[in-house]
PDB file of C-alpha atoms in Angstrom:
ATOM      1  CA  PHE A   1     -96.781  -0.169  49.703  1.00 80.00           C
ATOM      2  CA  PHE A   2     -99.726   0.538  50.433  1.00 81.00           C
ATOM      3  CA  LEU A   3    -102.393   3.544  48.868  1.00 82.00           C
ATOM      4  CA  ASP A   4    -100.843   6.362  50.899  1.00 87.00           C
ATOM      5  CA  ASN A   5     -97.364   5.585  48.963  1.00 87.00           C
ATOM      6  CA  TRP A   6     -97.198   3.574  45.484  1.00 87.00           C
ATOM      7  CA  PRO A   7     -94.972   4.152  42.872  1.00 91.00           C
ATOM      8  CA  THR A   8     -94.982   2.746  39.723  1.00 92.00           C
ATOM      9  CA  PHE A   9     -91.251   1.288  39.562  1.00 94.00           C
ATOM     10  CA  ALA A  10     -89.606   0.442  42.257  1.00 93.00           C
ATOM     11  CA  ILE A  11     -86.512  -1.609  43.893  1.00 94.00           C
ATOM     12  CA  GLY A  12     -85.117  -2.992  46.683  1.00 92.00           C
ATOM     13  CA  VAL A  13     -81.982  -1.614  47.862  1.00 92.00           C
ATOM     14  CA  ALA A  14     -80.832  -3.424  51.096  1.00 91.00           C
ATOM     15  CA  PRO A  15     -78.389  -5.833  52.416  1.00 92.00           C
ATOM     16  CA  ARG A  16     -81.729  -8.509  53.076  1.00 92.00           C
ATOM     17  CA  MET A  17     -85.679  -8.963  52.826  1.00 91.00           C
ATOM     18  CA  THR A  18     -88.337 -10.875  54.124  1.00 92.00           C
ATOM     19  CA  GLY A  19     -91.234 -12.494  53.688  1.00 92.00           C
ATOM     20  CA  PRO A  20     -94.154 -13.803  53.132  1.00 93.00           C
ATOM     21  CA  ASN A  21     -95.750 -10.438  55.182  1.00 93.00           C
ATOM     22  CA  ASP A  22     -99.463 -11.729  53.912  1.00 92.00           C
ATOM     23  CA  GLY A  23     -99.166 -14.982  55.736  1.00 90.00           C
ATOM     24  CA  THR A  24     -99.040 -17.154  52.312  1.00 91.00           C
ATOM     25  CA  PRO A  25     -99.879 -21.198  53.716  1.00 92.00           C
ATOM     26  CA  GLY A  26     -97.220 -23.026  53.101  1.00 90.00           C
ATOM     27  CA  ILE A  27     -94.336 -20.631  51.717  1.00 91.00           C
ATOM     28  CA  GLU A  28     -92.004 -20.237  55.974  1.00 90.00           C
ATOM     29  CA  SER A  29     -90.424 -16.952  57.461  1.00 91.00           C
ATOM     30  CA  ARG A  30     -86.897 -15.567  56.475  1.00 91.00           C
ATOM     31  CA  SER A  31     -84.778 -13.894  55.458  1.00 91.00           C
ATOM     32  CA  ILE A  32     -82.547 -12.920  51.992  1.00 89.00           C
ATOM     33  CA  ASP A  33     -79.405 -12.206  51.334  1.00 91.00           C
ATOM     34  CA  ILE A  34     -79.723  -8.992  48.498  1.00 91.00           C
ATOM     35  CA  PRO A  35     -76.691  -9.234  46.289  1.00 91.00           C
ATOM     36  CA  LEU A  36     -75.844  -5.088  47.115  1.00 92.00           C
ATOM     37  CA  ASP A  37     -73.593  -4.510  44.075  1.00 92.00           C
ATOM     38  CA  LEU A  38     -76.097  -5.788  42.150  1.00 93.00           C
ATOM     39  CA  ALA A  39     -78.431  -4.210  43.352  1.00 93.00           C
ATOM     40  CA  HIS A  40     -77.185  -0.791  43.062  1.00 94.00           C
ATOM     41  CA  ALA A  41     -75.644  -1.700  39.227  1.00 94.00           C
ATOM     42  CA  VAL A  42     -79.129  -2.705  38.281  1.00 94.00           C
ATOM     43  CA  HIS A  43     -80.767   1.243  39.482  1.00 95.00           C
ATOM     44  CA  ALA A  44     -78.048   3.619  38.215  1.00 96.00           C
ATOM     45  CA  HIS A  45     -78.590   1.535  34.941  1.00 96.00           C
ATOM     46  CA  THR A  46     -81.925   1.545  34.704  1.00 96.00           C
ATOM     47  CA  VAL A  47     -81.160   5.686  36.140  1.00 96.00           C
ATOM     48  CA  ASP A  48     -79.135   6.393  33.424  1.00 97.00           C
ATOM     49  CA  SER A  49     -81.489   4.168  30.825  1.00 97.00           C
ATOM     50  CA  GLY A  50     -83.991   7.283  32.017  1.00 96.00           C
ATOM     51  CA  PHE A  51     -85.853   5.531  34.492  1.00 95.00           C
ATOM     52  CA  ASP A  52     -86.847   6.987  37.390  1.00 93.00           C
ATOM     53  CA  LEU A  53     -87.267   3.969  40.185  1.00 93.00           C
ATOM     54  CA  ALA A  54     -88.031   4.383  43.557  1.00 93.00           C
ATOM     55  CA  VAL A  55     -85.106   2.875  45.931  1.00 94.00           C
ATOM     56  CA  SER A  56     -86.433   1.144  49.159  1.00 92.00           C
ATOM     57  CA  GLN A  57     -84.298   0.423  52.008  1.00 92.00           C
ATOM     58  CA  SER A  58     -86.282  -1.314  53.876  1.00 89.00           C
ATOM     59  CA  PHE A  59     -89.503  -3.691  53.382  1.00 89.00           C
ATOM     60  CA  THR A  60     -90.748  -7.023  53.517  1.00 91.00           C
ATOM     61  CA  ILE A  61     -91.980  -8.766  50.250  1.00 91.00           C
ATOM     62  CA  ASP A  62     -95.341 -11.165  50.292  1.00 91.00           C
ATOM     63  CA  HIS A  63     -96.121 -13.935  48.623  1.00 91.00           C
ATOM     64  CA  SER A  64     -95.788 -12.976  44.571  1.00 90.00           C
ATOM     65  CA  ILE A  65     -91.968 -12.840  45.190  1.00 89.00           C
ATOM     66  CA  MET A  66     -91.411 -15.927  47.947  1.00 90.00           C
ATOM     67  CA  VAL A  67     -93.307 -18.659  45.657  1.00 91.00           C
ATOM     68  CA  PRO A  68     -91.322 -18.410  43.048  1.00 89.00           C
ATOM     69  CA  LEU A  69     -88.393 -17.784  44.935  1.00 87.00           C
ATOM     70  CA  HIS A  70     -89.712 -20.726  47.256  1.00 87.00           C
ATOM     71  CA  TYR A  71     -89.751 -23.545  44.631  1.00 85.00           C
ATOM     72  CA  LEU A  72     -86.724 -22.214  42.760  1.00 83.00           C
ATOM     73  CA  ASP A  73     -85.357 -22.610  46.744  1.00 75.00           C
ATOM     74  CA  THR A  74     -81.490 -21.494  44.590  1.00 56.00           C
ATOM     75  CA  GLY A  75     -79.672 -20.352  47.574  1.00 55.00           C
ATOM     76  CA  ARG A  76     -81.179 -17.611  48.615  1.00 52.00           C
ATOM     77  CA  ARG A  77     -80.258 -14.752  48.009  1.00 61.00           C
ATOM     78  CA  GLY A  78     -82.165 -12.022  45.671  1.00 60.00           C
ATOM     79  CA  ALA A  79     -83.148  -8.134  44.933  1.00 61.00           C
ATOM     80  CA  ALA A  80     -85.642  -7.863  43.966  1.00 61.00           C
ATOM     81  CA  ALA A  81     -87.144  -5.074  41.522  1.00 65.00           C
ATOM     82  CA  VAL A  82     -91.032  -4.674  41.066  1.00 64.00           C
ATOM     83  CA  ARG A  83     -94.361  -2.767  38.922  1.00 65.00           C
ATOM     84  CA  GLN A  84     -97.446  -1.953  40.350  1.00 64.00           C
ATOM     85  CA  ARG A  85    -100.256  -3.490  38.914  1.00 67.00           C
ATOM     86  CA  HIS A  86    -103.008  -3.225  40.830  1.00 76.00           C
ATOM     87  CA  VAL A  87    -104.671   0.166  41.108  1.00 83.00           C
ATOM     88  CA  PRO A  88    -104.781   2.258  38.147  1.00 85.00           C
ATOM     89  CA  PRO A  89    -103.296   3.445  36.387  1.00 91.00           C
ATOM     90  CA  LEU A  90    -101.373   0.623  35.464  1.00 93.00           C
ATOM     91  CA  PRO A  91     -97.586   1.278  33.243  1.00 95.00           C
ATOM     92  CA  ARG A  92     -98.486   0.996  29.967  1.00 96.00           C
ATOM     93  CA  ALA A  93     -97.973  -2.085  28.100  1.00 97.00           C
ATOM     94  CA  MET A  94     -94.561  -0.898  26.005  1.00 98.00           C
ATOM     95  CA  ARG A  95     -93.115   1.210  29.143  1.00 97.00           C
ATOM     96  CA  CYS A  96     -92.706  -2.388  31.067  1.00 96.00           C
ATOM     97  CA  ALA A  97     -91.345  -4.209  28.180  1.00 97.00           C
ATOM     98  CA  GLU A  98     -88.575  -0.705  28.006  1.00 97.00           C
ATOM     99  CA  LEU A  99     -87.933  -1.863  31.937  1.00 96.00           C
ATOM    100  CA  GLY A 100     -88.034  -5.892  31.167  1.00 95.00           C
ATOM    101  CA  ARG A 101     -84.861  -5.122  28.949  1.00 96.00           C
ATOM    102  CA  THR A 102     -82.983  -2.342  30.700  1.00 96.00           C
ATOM    103  CA  VAL A 103     -83.744  -4.386  33.729  1.00 95.00           C
ATOM    104  CA  ALA A 104     -81.860  -7.001  31.501  1.00 94.00           C
ATOM    105  CA  LYS A 105     -78.834  -5.278  29.847  1.00 95.00           C
ATOM    106  CA  ALA A 106     -78.268  -4.060  33.191  1.00 95.00           C
ATOM    107  CA  VAL A 107     -77.578  -7.665  34.834  1.00 93.00           C
ATOM    108  CA  ALA A 108     -75.736  -8.591  31.052  1.00 93.00           C
ATOM    109  CA  ASP A 109     -73.223  -5.314  31.480  1.00 94.00           C
ATOM    110  CA  ALA A 110     -72.838  -5.650  36.143  1.00 92.00           C
ATOM    111  CA  PRO A 111     -70.050  -6.733  37.295  1.00 88.00           C
ATOM    112  CA  GLY A 112     -69.589 -10.245  38.660  1.00 86.00           C
ATOM    113  CA  ASP A 113     -69.990 -13.015  36.940  1.00 86.00           C
ATOM    114  CA  ALA A 114     -72.951 -14.299  38.799  1.00 84.00           C
ATOM    115  CA  ARG A 115     -75.886 -16.450  37.851  1.00 85.00           C
ATOM    116  CA  VAL A 116     -78.668 -14.406  37.097  1.00 88.00           C
ATOM    117  CA  ALA A 117     -82.400 -15.075  36.392  1.00 88.00           C
ATOM    118  CA  LEU A 118     -85.156 -13.260  35.813  1.00 91.00           C
ATOM    119  CA  VAL A 119     -88.901 -14.181  37.779  1.00 91.00           C
ATOM    120  CA  ALA A 120     -92.292 -12.349  36.866  1.00 92.00           C
ATOM    121  CA  SER A 121     -95.074 -13.826  38.473  1.00 92.00           C
ATOM    122  CA  GLY A 122     -98.795 -13.199  37.492  1.00 93.00           C
ATOM    123  CA  SER A 123    -101.814 -14.415  35.592  1.00 96.00           C
ATOM    124  CA  PHE A 124    -102.950 -13.090  32.411  1.00 97.00           C
ATOM    125  CA  SER A 125    -107.006 -12.666  33.818  1.00 97.00           C
ATOM    126  CA  ILE A 126    -108.054 -13.095  36.953  1.00 96.00           C
ATOM    127  CA  GLU A 127    -110.483 -12.036  39.989  1.00 96.00           C
ATOM    128  CA  LEU A 128    -110.244 -11.415  43.070  1.00 94.00           C
ATOM    129  CA  GLY A 129    -113.040 -10.312  45.608  1.00 93.00           C
ATOM    130  CA  GLY A 130    -114.433  -8.406  42.964  1.00 94.00           C
ATOM    131  CA  PRO A 131    -118.624  -8.548  40.810  1.00 94.00           C
ATOM    132  CA  ARG A 132    -116.122 -11.434  38.552  1.00 95.00           C
ATOM    133  CA  ILE A 133    -115.799 -13.937  40.474  1.00 94.00           C
ATOM    134  CA  ASP A 134    -116.552 -17.359  39.790  1.00 89.00           C
ATOM    135  CA  GLN A 135    -119.883 -19.354  42.012  1.00 90.00           C
ATOM    136  CA  GLY A 136    -118.049 -20.395  45.023  1.00 92.00           C
ATOM    137  CA  GLN A 137    -114.521 -19.446  45.348  1.00 92.00           C
ATOM    138  CA  LEU A 138    -112.944 -15.877  46.083  1.00 93.00           C
ATOM    139  CA  TRP A 139    -111.543 -15.732  42.228  1.00 95.00           C
ATOM    140  CA  GLY A 140    -112.709 -16.109  39.428  1.00 96.00           C
ATOM    141  CA  VAL A 141    -111.192 -15.935  34.903  1.00 97.00           C
ATOM    142  CA  PRO A 142    -113.460 -13.421  33.535  1.00 96.00           C
ATOM    143  CA  ASP A 143    -111.611 -13.076  30.130  1.00 97.00           C
ATOM    144  CA  LYS A 144    -110.800 -17.134  29.377  1.00 95.00           C
ATOM    145  CA  GLN A 145    -110.570 -15.973  25.641  1.00 96.00           C
ATOM    146  CA  TRP A 146    -107.709 -13.532  25.962  1.00 97.00           C
ATOM    147  CA  ALA A 147    -105.923 -15.863  28.541  1.00 97.00           C
ATOM    148  CA  ALA A 148    -105.774 -18.207  25.500  1.00 96.00           C
ATOM    149  CA  ARG A 149    -104.714 -15.355  22.938  1.00 97.00           C
ATOM    150  CA  THR A 150    -102.471 -14.411  25.139  1.00 97.00           C
ATOM    151  CA  LEU A 151    -100.975 -17.786  25.727  1.00 96.00           C
ATOM    152  CA  ALA A 152    -100.525 -18.446  21.365  1.00 96.00           C
ATOM    153  CA  TYR A 153     -98.798 -14.415  21.577  1.00 97.00           C
ATOM    154  CA  LEU A 154     -96.119 -16.700  24.088  1.00 96.00           C
ATOM    155  CA  GLN A 155     -95.988 -19.877  22.010  1.00 95.00           C
ATOM    156  CA  ALA A 156     -95.634 -17.680  18.767  1.00 95.00           C
ATOM    157  CA  GLY A 157     -92.692 -15.484  20.884  1.00 94.00           C
ATOM    158  CA  ASP A 158     -94.759 -12.553  19.573  1.00 96.00           C
ATOM    159  CA  VAL A 159     -94.032 -10.142  22.277  1.00 96.00           C
ATOM    160  CA  ASP A 160     -95.147  -7.645  20.802  1.00 97.00           C
ATOM    161  CA  GLY A 161     -97.980  -8.867  18.575  1.00 97.00           C
ATOM    162  CA  LEU A 162     -99.111  -8.938  22.898  1.00 98.00           C
ATOM    163  CA  ILE A 163     -97.533  -5.370  23.425  1.00 98.00           C
ATOM    164  CA  ALA A 164    -100.126  -4.564  21.343  1.00 98.00           C
ATOM    165  CA  ALA A 165    -103.391  -6.085  22.658  1.00 98.00           C
ATOM    166  CA  ALA A 166    -102.504  -5.950  25.810  1.00 98.00           C
ATOM    167  CA  THR A 167    -104.417  -2.549  26.186  1.00 98.00           C
ATOM    168  CA  PRO A 168    -105.440  -0.975  29.415  1.00 96.00           C
ATOM    169  CA  GLU A 169    -109.552  -1.329  28.458  1.00 97.00           C
ATOM    170  CA  GLN A 170    -108.025  -5.301  27.327  1.00 98.00           C
ATOM    171  CA  LEU A 171    -106.003  -5.203  31.021  1.00 97.00           C
ATOM    172  CA  ALA A 172    -109.276  -4.043  32.827  1.00 96.00           C
ATOM    173  CA  ARG A 173    -111.890  -6.538  31.413  1.00 97.00           C
ATOM    174  CA  ALA A 174    -109.557  -9.542  32.275  1.00 97.00           C
ATOM    175  CA  GLY A 175    -109.988  -8.739  35.931  1.00 97.00           C
ATOM    176  CA  ASN A 176    -109.419  -6.120  38.878  1.00 95.00           C
ATOM    177  CA  VAL A 177    -105.954  -7.996  38.650  1.00 94.00           C
ATOM    178  CA  GLY A 178    -105.233  -8.389  34.786  1.00 96.00           C
ATOM    179  CA  GLY A 179    -102.533  -6.411  35.386  1.00 96.00           C
ATOM    180  CA  GLU A 180    -100.538  -8.772  37.392  1.00 96.00           C
ATOM    181  CA  LEU A 181     -99.728  -9.401  32.473  1.00 97.00           C
ATOM    182  CA  LEU A 182     -97.994  -6.624  32.870  1.00 96.00           C
ATOM    183  CA  ASN A 183     -95.496  -8.893  35.366  1.00 95.00           C
ATOM    184  CA  TRP A 184     -94.442 -11.206  32.139  1.00 96.00           C
ATOM    185  CA  ILE A 185     -94.489  -8.423  29.580  1.00 97.00           C
ATOM    186  CA  ALA A 186     -91.166  -6.990  30.891  1.00 96.00           C
ATOM    187  CA  VAL A 187     -89.409 -10.846  31.377  1.00 95.00           C
ATOM    188  CA  ALA A 188     -90.951 -11.937  27.468  1.00 95.00           C
ATOM    189  CA  ALA A 189     -89.446  -8.646  26.556  1.00 96.00           C
ATOM    190  CA  ALA A 190     -85.999  -8.961  27.776  1.00 94.00           C
ATOM    191  CA  THR A 191     -85.792 -12.458  26.016  1.00 90.00           C
ATOM    192  CA  GLN A 192     -87.651 -11.200  23.022  1.00 81.00           C
ATOM    193  CA  ASN A 193     -88.004 -15.864  21.722  1.00 86.00           C
ATOM    194  CA  ALA A 194     -90.217 -17.642  22.929  1.00 91.00           C
ATOM    195  CA  PRO A 195     -90.215 -19.773  25.808  1.00 94.00           C
ATOM    196  CA  GLN A 196     -88.602 -23.348  25.885  1.00 94.00           C
ATOM    197  CA  SER A 197     -91.022 -24.459  27.666  1.00 95.00           C
ATOM    198  CA  LEU A 198     -94.619 -24.104  28.257  1.00 95.00           C
ATOM    199  CA  ASP A 199     -97.414 -25.004  30.428  1.00 96.00           C
ATOM    200  CA  ALA A 200    -100.460 -23.335  28.991  1.00 94.00           C
ATOM    201  CA  GLN A 201    -102.474 -22.699  32.084  1.00 91.00           C
ATOM    202  CA  GLU A 202    -105.814 -20.831  30.512  1.00 84.00           C
ATOM    203  CA  LYS A 203    -109.056 -21.970  32.252  1.00 89.00           C
ATOM    204  CA  ILE A 204    -107.187 -20.653  35.429  1.00 94.00           C
ATOM    205  CA  GLY A 205    -106.054 -17.780  33.947  1.00 95.00           C
ATOM    206  CA  HIS A 206    -102.297 -18.171  33.967  1.00 95.00           C
ATOM    207  CA  ALA A 207     -99.250 -20.551  32.465  1.00 96.00           C
ATOM    208  CA  PHE A 208     -96.219 -21.349  33.911  1.00 95.00           C
ATOM    209  CA  ALA A 209     -92.709 -20.847  30.777  1.00 95.00           C
ATOM    210  CA  TRP A 210     -88.802 -20.655  31.126  1.00 93.00           C
ATOM    211  CA  TRP A 211     -86.582 -18.448  28.484  1.00 93.00           C
ATOM    212  CA  ASP A 212     -83.311 -19.497  28.248  1.00 88.00           C
ATOM    213  CA  MET A 213     -81.301 -16.736  28.769  1.00 80.00           C
ATOM    214  CA  GLY A 214     -78.545 -17.664  27.300  1.00 71.00           C
ATOM    215  CA  ALA A 215     -75.113 -16.234  28.592  1.00 50.00           C
TER     216      ALA A 215
END
């Protein structure tokens, strides 16, 4: 997707996806099979639940998906459901939370017994190439206090508090890519509990976490 074709929410439904398409250092270019039955099931469930997701049947993916898959290395299969997090107007935090819960329910109700992980990537506060970058860097963390607040919400499992605090104005203060937090909100809302592990990296505007979604 680029600025001439910019859906708020989209799902990839294709036999395979390739990436990274942005030359990510240290990540090999590769093709990843997509479980089409699961992709179709998730798409149908989201539509039935009131989400009109755009569908892409031919697409490549960037570092935001390929880097997590590189470290997970779970058999190189994936299905991509994505949302835009850069260009305003961003979707509201509550809507992203609803989408996360809907995708989790779609996966739980899908036929078969495949093990499925919900993966989100992104920072809480980050500025890329804008006026608030750190000296000598191409990026910066404009709102370290917000990054710390976000971590506190996540550690407490207070998803509703995080949703209420993540207003469009706050996300704008968090940087020109501060909307990446909405990815976290989608997955956190799908779990509705505190993460089993949270490695805080608030000084650089993000964290690493995992949740146990249960059986």
